[in-house]
Amino acid sequence: MRGQWFIDGTWQPLEEEESNLIEQEHLNCFRGQQMQENFDIEVSKSIDGKDAVHSFKLSRNHVDWHSVDEVYLYSDATTSKIARTVTQKLGF
């Protein structure tokens, strides 16, 4: 099983290379922790004043985890909340 990362609200997938790096970092930090079962339709949660529990630097962005299911991708100009889905690969 692996997760795929998307921009929250638009559900546009992140580039595969970045998604794979984020997924590996997510598993390293949060493997075994449970995500909330129901997702709120409201996606505009404020992150002001919250400290990230983990950060990860990519080439053009960085990712902050505030919890197992509250993850933000920061770029030069914009901040986007990202979401993860999990699929099971069939075959080899």
PDB file of C-alpha atoms in Angstrom:
ATOM      1  CA  MET A   1       0.000   0.000   0.000  1.00  0.00           C
ATOM      2  CA  ARG A   2       1.108   3.552  -0.631  1.00  0.00           C
ATOM      3  CA  GLY A   3      -0.360   6.993  -0.326  1.00  0.00           C
ATOM      4  CA  GLN A   4      -0.920   9.497  -3.100  1.00  0.00           C
ATOM      5  CA  TRP A   5      -0.801  13.194  -2.241  1.00  0.00           C
ATOM      6  CA  PHE A   6      -3.231  15.796  -3.616  1.00  0.00           C
ATOM      7  CA  ILE A   7      -3.813  19.539  -3.275  1.00  0.00           C
ATOM      8  CA  ASP A   8      -6.743  19.787  -0.862  1.00  0.00           C
ATOM      9  CA  GLY A   9      -9.822  21.435  -2.376  1.00  0.00           C
ATOM     10  CA  THR A  10      -8.832  20.900  -6.024  1.00  0.00           C
ATOM     11  CA  TRP A  11      -7.682  17.260  -5.701  1.00  0.00           C
ATOM     12  CA  GLN A  12      -4.926  17.847  -8.236  1.00  0.00           C
ATOM     13  CA  PRO A  13      -2.220  15.235  -7.650  1.00  0.00           C
ATOM     14  CA  LEU A  14       1.261  16.364  -6.735  1.00  0.00           C
ATOM     15  CA  GLU A  15       4.069  15.441  -9.094  1.00  0.00           C
ATOM     16  CA  GLU A  16       4.951  11.775  -8.629  1.00  0.00           C
ATOM     17  CA  GLU A  17       8.540  12.415  -7.539  1.00  0.00           C
ATOM     18  CA  GLU A  18       7.510  14.904  -4.841  1.00  0.00           C
ATOM     19  CA  SER A  19       4.580  12.726  -3.810  1.00  0.00           C
ATOM     20  CA  ASN A  20       6.894   9.737  -3.313  1.00  0.00           C
ATOM     21  CA  LEU A  21       9.313  11.789  -1.179  1.00  0.00           C
ATOM     22  CA  ILE A  22       6.472  13.178   0.952  1.00  0.00           C
ATOM     23  CA  GLU A  23       4.943   9.713   1.350  1.00  0.00           C
ATOM     24  CA  GLN A  24       8.239   8.203   2.523  1.00  0.00           C
ATOM     25  CA  GLU A  25       8.741  11.012   5.034  1.00  0.00           C
ATOM     26  CA  HIS A  26       5.116  10.648   6.208  1.00  0.00           C
ATOM     27  CA  LEU A  27       5.565   6.917   6.792  1.00  0.00           C
ATOM     28  CA  ASN A  28       8.862   7.468   8.611  1.00  0.00           C
ATOM     29  CA  CYS A  29       7.166   9.847  11.050  1.00  0.00           C
ATOM     30  CA  PHE A  30       3.593   8.610  11.350  1.00  0.00           C
ATOM     31  CA  ARG A  31       3.520   4.880  10.543  1.00  0.00           C
ATOM     32  CA  GLY A  32       0.922   3.215  12.746  1.00  0.00           C
ATOM     33  CA  GLN A  33      -0.932   6.389  13.735  1.00  0.00           C
ATOM     34  CA  GLN A  34      -4.623   6.591  12.873  1.00  0.00           C
ATOM     35  CA  MET A  35      -6.058   9.314  10.663  1.00  0.00           C
ATOM     36  CA  GLN A  36      -9.445  10.842  11.414  1.00  0.00           C
ATOM     37  CA  GLU A  37     -12.144   8.799   9.684  1.00  0.00           C
ATOM     38  CA  ASN A  38     -14.356  11.667   8.506  1.00  0.00           C
ATOM     39  CA  PHE A  39     -12.978  14.640   6.654  1.00  0.00           C
ATOM     40  CA  ASP A  40     -14.623  18.019   7.097  1.00  0.00           C
ATOM     41  CA  ILE A  41     -15.826  19.782   3.973  1.00  0.00           C
ATOM     42  CA  GLU A  42     -14.367  22.973   5.427  1.00  0.00           C
ATOM     43  CA  VAL A  43     -10.720  23.027   4.361  1.00  0.00           C
ATOM     44  CA  SER A  44      -9.723  26.545   5.358  1.00  0.00           C
ATOM     45  CA  LYS A  45      -8.299  25.799   8.795  1.00  0.00           C
ATOM     46  CA  SER A  46      -5.983  28.432  10.149  1.00  0.00           C
ATOM     47  CA  ILE A  47      -2.426  27.374  10.838  1.00  0.00           C
ATOM     48  CA  ASP A  48      -1.430  30.643  12.491  1.00  0.00           C
ATOM     49  CA  GLY A  49       0.092  30.056  15.876  1.00  0.00           C
ATOM     50  CA  LYS A  50       0.398  26.295  15.434  1.00  0.00           C
ATOM     51  CA  ASP A  51       3.822  24.734  15.561  1.00  0.00           C
ATOM     52  CA  ALA A  52       4.622  22.023  13.062  1.00  0.00           C
ATOM     53  CA  VAL A  53       5.451  18.666  14.623  1.00  0.00           C
ATOM     54  CA  HIS A  54       7.669  17.857  11.621  1.00  0.00           C
ATOM     55  CA  SER A  55       9.041  19.676   8.556  1.00  0.00           C
ATOM     56  CA  PHE A  56      10.577  18.338   5.354  1.00  0.00           C
ATOM     57  CA  LYS A  57      12.482  20.368   2.725  1.00  0.00           C
ATOM     58  CA  LEU A  58      11.983  19.666  -0.980  1.00  0.00           C
ATOM     59  CA  SER A  59      13.828  21.356  -3.849  1.00  0.00           C
ATOM     60  CA  ARG A  60      11.270  24.159  -4.405  1.00  0.00           C
ATOM     61  CA  ASN A  61       8.925  23.654  -1.442  1.00  0.00           C
ATOM     62  CA  HIS A  62       8.743  22.467   2.110  1.00  0.00           C
ATOM     63  CA  VAL A  63       6.106  20.433   3.919  1.00  0.00           C
ATOM     64  CA  ASP A  64       4.918  20.973   7.502  1.00  0.00           C
ATOM     65  CA  TRP A  65       3.012  18.327   9.438  1.00  0.00           C
ATOM     66  CA  HIS A  66       0.835  19.655  12.257  1.00  0.00           C
ATOM     67  CA  SER A  67      -0.622  16.167  12.826  1.00  0.00           C
ATOM     68  CA  VAL A  68      -0.954  12.896  10.928  1.00  0.00           C
ATOM     69  CA  ASP A  69      -3.776  14.368   8.814  1.00  0.00           C
ATOM     70  CA  GLU A  70      -3.026  18.107   8.825  1.00  0.00           C
ATOM     71  CA  VAL A  71      -0.240  18.623   6.297  1.00  0.00           C
ATOM     72  CA  TYR A  72       0.724  21.801   4.425  1.00  0.00           C
ATOM     73  CA  LEU A  73       2.899  22.306   1.352  1.00  0.00           C
ATOM     74  CA  TYR A  74       4.647  25.684   1.155  1.00  0.00           C
ATOM     75  CA  SER A  75       6.079  27.139  -2.039  1.00  0.00           C
ATOM     76  CA  ASP A  76       7.521  30.545  -2.909  1.00  0.00           C
ATOM     77  CA  ALA A  77       4.137  32.228  -3.322  1.00  0.00           C
ATOM     78  CA  THR A  78       1.364  30.007  -1.985  1.00  0.00           C
ATOM     79  CA  THR A  79       0.471  27.672   0.850  1.00  0.00           C
ATOM     80  CA  SER A  80      -1.641  24.629   0.069  1.00  0.00           C
ATOM     81  CA  LYS A  81      -3.081  22.042   2.385  1.00  0.00           C
ATOM     82  CA  ILE A  82      -2.463  18.595   0.931  1.00  0.00           C
ATOM     83  CA  ALA A  83      -4.340  15.366   1.479  1.00  0.00           C
ATOM     84  CA  ARG A  84      -3.402  11.710   1.152  1.00  0.00           C
ATOM     85  CA  THR A  85      -5.276   8.743  -0.245  1.00  0.00           C
ATOM     86  CA  VAL A  86      -4.133   5.150   0.096  1.00  0.00           C
ATOM     87  CA  THR A  87      -4.330   2.488  -2.586  1.00  0.00           C
ATOM     88  CA  GLN A  88      -3.176  -1.078  -2.765  1.00  0.00           C
ATOM     89  CA  LYS A  89      -1.088  -1.954  -5.792  1.00  0.00           C
ATOM     90  CA  LEU A  90      -2.174  -5.116  -7.585  1.00  0.00           C
ATOM     91  CA  GLY A  91       0.346  -7.376  -9.272  1.00  0.00           C
ATOM     92  CA  PHE A  92       4.084  -7.118  -8.906  1.00  0.00           C
TER      93      PHE A  92
END
